[in-house]
Coordinates of C-alpha atoms and ligand atoms in Angstrom, one line a residue:
M1 CA -65.1 37.8 -51.7
R2 CA -64.7 38.9 -55.2
C3 CA -62.4 37.0 -57.6
S4 CA -61.8 39.0 -60.8
L5 CA -60.1 36.6 -63.1
A6 CA -58.0 37.2 -66.2
G7 CA -56.3 33.8 -66.1
I8 CA -55.9 30.7 -64.0
S9 CA -52.8 31.6 -62.1
Y10 CA -54.2 35.0 -61.3
A11 CA -57.3 33.3 -60.2
L12 CA -55.4 31.4 -57.5
L13 CA -54.0 34.7 -56.2
A14 CA -57.3 36.5 -56.4
C15 CA -59.0 33.7 -54.6
S16 CA -56.4 33.0 -52.0
T17 CA -58.7 33.9 -49.1
T18 CA -60.9 31.0 -50.0
L19 CA -58.1 28.7 -50.8
A20 CA -56.7 29.3 -47.3
A21 CA -59.9 28.1 -45.8
P22 CA -59.9 25.1 -43.3
G23 CA -59.0 21.9 -45.0
W24 CA -56.8 23.4 -47.7
S25 CA -53.5 22.9 -45.9
H26 CA -54.4 19.3 -45.2
R27 CA -55.1 18.3 -48.7
W28 CA -51.6 17.5 -49.6
K29 CA -51.3 15.0 -46.7
R30 CA -54.5 13.1 -47.7
S31 CA -53.9 9.5 -48.6
K32 CA -57.6 9.0 -49.4
G33 CA -59.5 10.4 -52.3
L34 CA -63.0 10.9 -53.6
N35 CA -63.6 7.3 -54.7
D36 CA -62.4 6.0 -51.3
Y37 CA -64.8 8.3 -49.5
A38 CA -67.6 7.5 -52.0
K39 CA -67.3 3.7 -51.4
K40 CA -67.3 4.3 -47.6
A41 CA -70.5 6.3 -48.0
G42 CA -72.2 3.4 -49.7
L43 CA -71.7 4.4 -53.4
L44 CA -70.2 2.1 -56.0
Y45 CA -67.8 4.7 -57.3
F46 CA -66.8 8.3 -57.7
G47 CA -65.8 8.9 -61.3
T48 CA -64.9 11.3 -64.1
A49 CA -65.2 11.8 -67.8
A50 CA -62.0 12.0 -69.8
D51 CA -61.5 13.1 -73.3
I52 CA -58.9 10.6 -74.4
P53 CA -57.3 10.5 -76.9
S54 CA -58.5 13.7 -78.7
S55 CA -57.9 16.4 -76.2
G56 CA -54.2 16.0 -75.3
E57 CA -55.1 14.5 -71.9
N58 CA -53.3 11.3 -72.7
T59 CA -50.0 13.1 -73.0
D60 CA -50.5 15.3 -70.0
V61 CA -48.6 13.4 -67.3
A62 CA -49.9 15.5 -64.4
Y63 CA -53.5 15.0 -65.5
Q64 CA -53.0 11.3 -66.0
R65 CA -51.6 10.9 -62.5
I66 CA -54.9 12.1 -61.0
L67 CA -57.1 10.3 -63.6
N68 CA -55.4 7.0 -62.9
N69 CA -55.4 7.4 -59.2
T70 CA -58.1 4.9 -58.1
H71 CA -58.3 6.6 -54.7
E72 CA -59.8 9.6 -56.5
F73 CA -61.7 7.8 -59.4
G74 CA -63.1 4.3 -59.5
Q75 CA -65.0 5.0 -62.7
V76 CA -64.3 6.7 -66.0
T77 CA -66.5 7.8 -68.9
P78 CA -65.1 8.4 -72.4
A79 CA -66.2 12.0 -73.3
N80 CA -66.1 11.4 -77.0
A81 CA -64.3 8.2 -78.0
M82 CA -67.3 5.9 -78.2
K83 CA -69.7 8.3 -79.9
W84 CA -71.2 7.5 -83.3
D85 CA -68.9 9.8 -85.2
A86 CA -65.9 8.2 -83.6
T87 CA -67.0 4.6 -83.9
E88 CA -68.9 4.4 -87.3
P89 CA -67.7 7.3 -89.4
Q90 CA -68.8 5.6 -92.6
Q91 CA -71.7 3.1 -92.7
G92 CA -70.5 -0.3 -91.6
D93 CA -66.9 0.8 -91.2
F94 CA -66.4 0.5 -87.4
T95 CA -63.3 2.2 -86.0
F96 CA -62.5 1.5 -82.4
G97 CA -58.9 2.9 -82.2
A98 CA -59.8 5.9 -80.1
A99 CA -62.1 3.9 -77.8
E100 CA -59.4 1.3 -77.3
Q101 CA -56.9 3.9 -76.5
F102 CA -59.3 5.3 -73.9
L103 CA -59.9 1.8 -72.4
G104 CA -56.2 1.0 -72.1
F105 CA -55.6 2.3 -68.7
P106 CA -59.0 1.8 -66.9
T107 CA -59.0 -1.8 -67.9
S108 CA -55.6 -2.6 -66.3
N109 CA -56.5 -0.2 -63.4
H110 CA -59.8 -1.9 -62.6
Q111 CA -61.7 1.3 -63.0
L112 CA -65.4 0.9 -64.0
V113 CA -66.3 2.3 -67.4
R114 CA -69.6 4.0 -68.1
C115 CA -69.7 3.6 -71.9
H116 CA -71.2 6.6 -73.6
N117 CA -73.3 6.5 -75.8
L118 CA -75.1 4.3 -78.3
V119 CA -77.9 6.6 -79.6
W120 CA -77.9 10.4 -79.6
H121 CA -79.0 13.2 -81.9
S122 CA -75.5 14.8 -81.8
Q123 CA -72.1 13.9 -83.0
L124 CA -73.6 11.8 -85.7
P125 CA -71.6 11.4 -89.0
S126 CA -73.2 13.0 -92.0
W127 CA -74.0 9.7 -93.6
V128 CA -76.6 9.2 -90.8
T129 CA -78.0 12.8 -90.7
S130 CA -78.1 13.3 -94.5
G131 CA -79.0 9.8 -95.5
T132 CA -82.3 8.9 -97.2
W133 CA -83.9 6.5 -94.9
T134 CA -87.1 4.6 -94.5
N135 CA -88.2 3.3 -91.2
A136 CA -86.9 -0.1 -92.0
T137 CA -83.5 1.0 -93.3
L138 CA -82.8 3.3 -90.3
Q139 CA -83.8 0.6 -87.9
A140 CA -81.3 -1.7 -89.6
V141 CA -78.6 1.0 -89.1
L142 CA -79.5 1.4 -85.4
K143 CA -79.4 -2.4 -84.9
S144 CA -76.1 -2.8 -86.6
H145 CA -74.5 0.1 -84.6
I146 CA -75.8 -1.0 -81.3
T147 CA -75.1 -4.7 -81.8
T148 CA -71.6 -4.1 -83.0
L149 CA -70.6 -1.7 -80.1
V150 CA -72.3 -3.7 -77.3
Q151 CA -70.6 -6.9 -78.5
H152 CA -67.2 -5.3 -79.3
F153 CA -66.8 -3.7 -75.8
G154 CA -68.6 -6.4 -73.9
T155 CA -68.3 -6.5 -70.2
R156 CA -65.5 -3.9 -70.3
C157 CA -68.5 -1.6 -70.1
Y158 CA -69.9 -1.6 -66.6
A159 CA -72.8 0.4 -68.0
W160 CA -74.0 1.9 -71.3
D161 CA -75.8 5.1 -71.9
V162 CA -78.0 3.4 -74.4
L163 CA -80.1 6.5 -75.2
N164 CA -78.9 10.1 -74.6
E165 CA -81.0 13.3 -74.5
A166 CA -84.1 12.2 -76.3
L167 CA -86.2 14.9 -74.7
N168 CA -86.9 18.6 -75.1
D169 CA -87.0 20.9 -72.1
N170 CA -90.8 20.9 -72.1
G171 CA -90.9 17.1 -72.0
T172 CA -91.8 16.5 -75.6
L173 CA -89.7 14.2 -77.7
R174 CA -86.8 15.8 -79.5
Q175 CA -87.1 16.1 -83.3
D176 CA -84.1 14.3 -84.7
V177 CA -83.4 11.7 -87.4
W178 CA -84.5 8.9 -85.2
L179 CA -87.9 10.3 -84.2
N180 CA -88.6 11.8 -87.6
T181 CA -87.9 8.6 -89.4
I182 CA -89.0 5.8 -87.0
G183 CA -91.3 7.7 -84.7
P184 CA -91.5 7.3 -80.9
A185 CA -91.1 3.5 -81.3
Y186 CA -87.4 4.0 -81.8
I187 CA -87.0 4.5 -78.0
P188 CA -88.0 1.0 -76.8
L189 CA -86.4 -0.4 -80.0
V190 CA -82.9 0.8 -79.2
F191 CA -83.0 -0.7 -75.7
Q192 CA -84.4 -3.9 -77.3
F193 CA -81.5 -4.0 -79.8
A194 CA -79.0 -3.5 -76.9
E195 CA -80.6 -6.3 -74.9
E196 CA -80.6 -8.6 -77.9
A197 CA -76.9 -7.9 -78.5
L198 CA -76.1 -9.2 -75.0
K199 CA -76.8 -12.7 -76.3
G200 CA -73.4 -12.4 -77.9
V201 CA -71.7 -11.2 -74.7
K202 CA -70.7 -13.7 -72.0
G203 CA -71.9 -12.4 -68.7
G204 CA -73.5 -9.5 -70.5
R205 CA -76.7 -9.3 -68.5
R206 CA -74.8 -7.6 -65.8
I207 CA -74.1 -4.6 -68.0
K208 CA -76.4 -1.7 -66.8
F209 CA -78.5 0.0 -69.4
Y210 CA -79.2 3.7 -68.8
Y211 CA -81.3 6.5 -70.2
N212 CA -79.2 9.7 -69.8
D213 CA -80.3 13.3 -70.0
Y214 CA -79.7 16.9 -68.6
G215 CA -82.3 19.1 -67.1
I216 CA -84.1 16.2 -65.3
E217 CA -82.6 17.0 -61.9
N218 CA -85.5 19.1 -60.8
P219 CA -89.1 17.8 -60.6
G220 CA -90.9 19.3 -63.6
P221 CA -92.1 18.4 -67.1
K222 CA -88.7 17.1 -68.4
S223 CA -88.1 14.9 -65.3
A224 CA -91.7 13.6 -65.5
A225 CA -91.2 12.8 -69.2
A226 CA -88.0 11.0 -68.5
L227 CA -89.8 8.9 -65.9
E228 CA -92.5 8.1 -68.5
L229 CA -89.9 7.3 -71.1
V230 CA -88.0 4.7 -68.9
K231 CA -91.2 3.2 -67.6
G232 CA -92.5 2.8 -71.2
V233 CA -89.4 0.7 -72.0
K234 CA -89.6 -1.3 -68.8
D235 CA -93.3 -1.9 -69.1
R236 CA -92.6 -3.6 -72.4
G237 CA -90.4 -6.1 -70.6
I238 CA -87.2 -4.7 -72.2
K239 CA -84.0 -4.3 -70.1
I240 CA -83.4 -0.9 -68.7
D241 CA -81.7 -0.4 -65.4
G242 CA -81.2 3.2 -64.7
V243 CA -81.5 6.9 -65.3
G244 CA -78.4 9.1 -65.6
L245 CA -78.9 12.6 -64.5
Q246 CA -76.2 14.6 -66.2
S247 CA -76.3 17.5 -63.6
H248 CA -74.7 20.3 -65.5
F249 CA -75.4 23.0 -63.0
I250 CA -74.7 26.8 -62.6
V251 CA -73.2 28.3 -59.4
G252 CA -76.1 29.5 -57.3
G253 CA -78.7 27.9 -59.6
T254 CA -78.1 24.3 -58.5
P255 CA -81.2 22.6 -57.2
S256 CA -81.1 22.1 -53.4
R257 CA -80.2 18.8 -51.8
E258 CA -83.8 18.2 -50.8
T259 CA -85.1 18.9 -54.3
Q260 CA -82.5 16.6 -55.9
V261 CA -83.3 13.9 -53.4
Q262 CA -87.0 14.2 -54.1
N263 CA -86.4 14.1 -57.8
L264 CA -84.0 11.1 -57.6
Q265 CA -86.5 9.2 -55.5
S266 CA -89.2 9.6 -58.2
F267 CA -87.1 7.4 -60.4
T268 CA -85.9 4.9 -57.7
A269 CA -89.5 4.5 -56.5
A270 CA -90.4 3.2 -60.0
G271 CA -87.6 0.6 -59.7
F272 CA -84.7 2.3 -61.5
D273 CA -81.1 2.9 -60.3
V274 CA -80.0 6.5 -60.7
A275 CA -76.5 8.1 -61.1
L276 CA -75.2 11.6 -61.4
T277 CA -73.4 11.1 -64.7
E278 CA -71.9 14.5 -65.8
L279 CA -71.7 16.7 -62.8
D280 CA -70.2 20.2 -63.1
V281 CA -71.1 23.5 -61.6
R282 CA -70.1 26.4 -63.8
F283 CA -69.8 30.1 -63.2
S284 CA -72.0 32.2 -65.5
N285 CA -69.4 34.9 -65.8
V286 CA -65.7 33.9 -65.6
S287 CA -64.6 37.5 -65.2
D288 CA -66.5 37.9 -62.0
L289 CA -66.8 34.8 -59.8
S290 CA -68.9 36.6 -57.2
V291 CA -71.8 36.3 -59.6
G292 CA -73.8 33.4 -58.3
G293 CA -72.0 33.4 -55.0
G294 CA -68.4 32.6 -55.5
L295 CA -66.2 29.6 -54.8
E296 CA -68.0 29.0 -51.5
Q297 CA -71.3 28.7 -53.3
Q298 CA -69.8 26.4 -55.9
S299 CA -68.5 24.2 -53.2
Q300 CA -71.9 24.1 -51.5
D301 CA -73.6 23.3 -54.8
Y302 CA -71.2 20.3 -55.3
E303 CA -71.8 19.3 -51.7
N304 CA -75.6 19.4 -52.1
S305 CA -75.5 17.4 -55.4
V306 CA -73.2 14.6 -54.1
A307 CA -75.0 14.5 -50.7
A308 CA -78.3 14.0 -52.6
C309 CA -76.9 10.9 -54.2
V310 CA -75.6 9.6 -50.9
D311 CA -79.1 10.2 -49.4
V312 CA -80.8 8.1 -52.0
K313 CA -80.5 4.3 -51.7
R314 CA -80.3 3.4 -55.3
C315 CA -78.1 6.3 -56.4
V316 CA -75.0 4.2 -57.4
G317 CA -72.4 6.9 -58.0
V318 CA -71.3 10.3 -59.1
T319 CA -69.3 11.2 -62.2
V320 CA -67.9 14.7 -62.9
W321 CA -67.6 15.7 -66.5
D322 CA -63.9 16.0 -66.4
F323 CA -62.2 17.0 -63.2
D324 CA -60.2 20.1 -64.1
D325 CA -60.9 23.3 -66.0
K326 CA -58.1 22.8 -68.5
Y327 CA -60.2 20.2 -70.5
S328 CA -63.6 21.5 -69.7
W329 CA -66.2 21.5 -72.5
I330 CA -68.0 24.5 -70.9
P331 CA -66.1 27.5 -72.4
G332 CA -66.4 26.1 -75.9
T333 CA -70.2 25.6 -75.5
F334 CA -71.0 28.6 -73.3
P335 CA -68.5 31.4 -74.1
G336 CA -67.8 33.5 -71.1
Q337 CA -68.8 30.8 -68.6
G338 CA -66.6 28.2 -67.0
F339 CA -64.5 27.2 -64.0
G340 CA -67.0 24.5 -63.4
D341 CA -64.8 21.7 -62.2
I342 CA -63.3 20.6 -58.9
W343 CA -59.7 21.2 -59.8
W344 CA -58.3 24.4 -61.4
A345 CA -56.6 24.1 -64.7
N346 CA -53.3 24.0 -63.0
L347 CA -54.5 20.9 -61.1
T348 CA -54.8 22.5 -57.7
M349 CA -58.0 21.7 -55.9
K350 CA -60.8 24.1 -55.5
P351 CA -63.0 24.5 -52.4
A352 CA -65.5 22.5 -54.5
Y353 CA -63.3 19.4 -53.9
D354 CA -63.8 19.9 -50.2
G355 CA -67.5 20.3 -50.8
V356 CA -67.5 16.8 -52.4
V357 CA -65.5 15.4 -49.5
A358 CA -67.9 16.9 -47.0
A359 CA -70.8 15.3 -48.7
L360 CA -69.1 11.9 -48.8
T361 CA -67.9 12.0 -45.2
E362 CA -70.9 13.6 -43.5
R363 CA -71.8 10.3 -41.8
D364 CA -68.3 9.3 -40.7
Ligands
9MR401 O1 -67.5 16.7 -73.5 C1 -68.0 16.5 -74.8 C2 -67.4 17.6 -75.7 O2 -66.0 17.3 -75.8 C3 -68.0 17.5 -77.0 O3 -67.5 18.6 -77.8 C4 -69.5 17.7 -76.9 C5 -70.2 17.7 -78.2 O4 -71.6 17.8 -78.0 O5 -70.0 16.7 -76.1 C6 -69.5 16.8 -74.8 O6 -70.1 15.8 -73.9 C7 -71.5 15.9 -73.8 C8 -72.1 14.5 -73.5 O7 -71.7 13.6 -74.5 C9 -73.6 14.6 -73.3 N1 -74.0 15.5 -72.4 C10 -73.5 16.9 -72.5 C11 -71.9 16.8 -72.6 C12 -71.4 18.2 -72.6 O8 -71.7 18.9 -73.8

């Protein structure tokens, strides 16, 4: 089948063959959702990122209805609201308004929150990237930021992505302000600062600390380097609980279920939890969805990824990086690519939604 797309509503017409596939007509009658199926399959949650409050999602009633439906999502991740530029735009001037707005609903709704993130090379305010730092002054900046955020949000965070994307694709450490100023020692240090901050958080030891990265879903140099990185922290006796595999995939280019299982097990065998933290499967050419294999292949790619998590004992959950195309980060970052989510922009489900359900209900 070929879906030539000029826009979303046209996409639905063009792809009606697939949308009429078995399962589609029953979706409206379902009382259960992805989080229900995930828990039944042994996962802790099925979750999504949401870009509240900056994207307009918070005023989109139809979007909110799905986001807040705990049958679908038992976990949420703030796509931007807790990042450094949002939380410490000026040195020592902490602003939690956006993050608090994000947290409003999940808190009352008992959805777990994967807090994202404490240390990253991107979305840093210019006072960090253009500052004149010594090793000691930059360590003090890191310690202040990490301590303040960990203690402010406390156990409202089920988990923290303490460190995000510290590796290059070849497995070497990424050159950024942290590495260039402090050296590789910054890595155990940021986890140490996060652990020390827990002394000020009642019940804080239960907050899970993660290293989170993309391109580590296949065995290879980057995945091996991520394993060494997390082992290096753990071997120093510093708290680190898990590895987040972002899982930003391309239709037809997604690693197989077996490959993902084998790769996930390399981390769990070393004593780490794992989670798929930012899953999406994008089309490389939005004007021709047959490239890569079409909607059926996208569904299969989602199914393989979620099934891999179900297959691995310490894979705790799967988070999609927003659930519908309307708010996807993909077209902005990869022009001409997109439609990577499990709902279309008009909030109807794609075959990919059924792929996720199939993975979660395989053993029923
Ligand atoms: O979804 C986020 C998008 O709104 C931001 O513009 C972008 C800036 O880098 O970050 C996106 O989220 C990223 C996440 O924090 C880390 N992994 C990759 C995600 C997609 O770029």
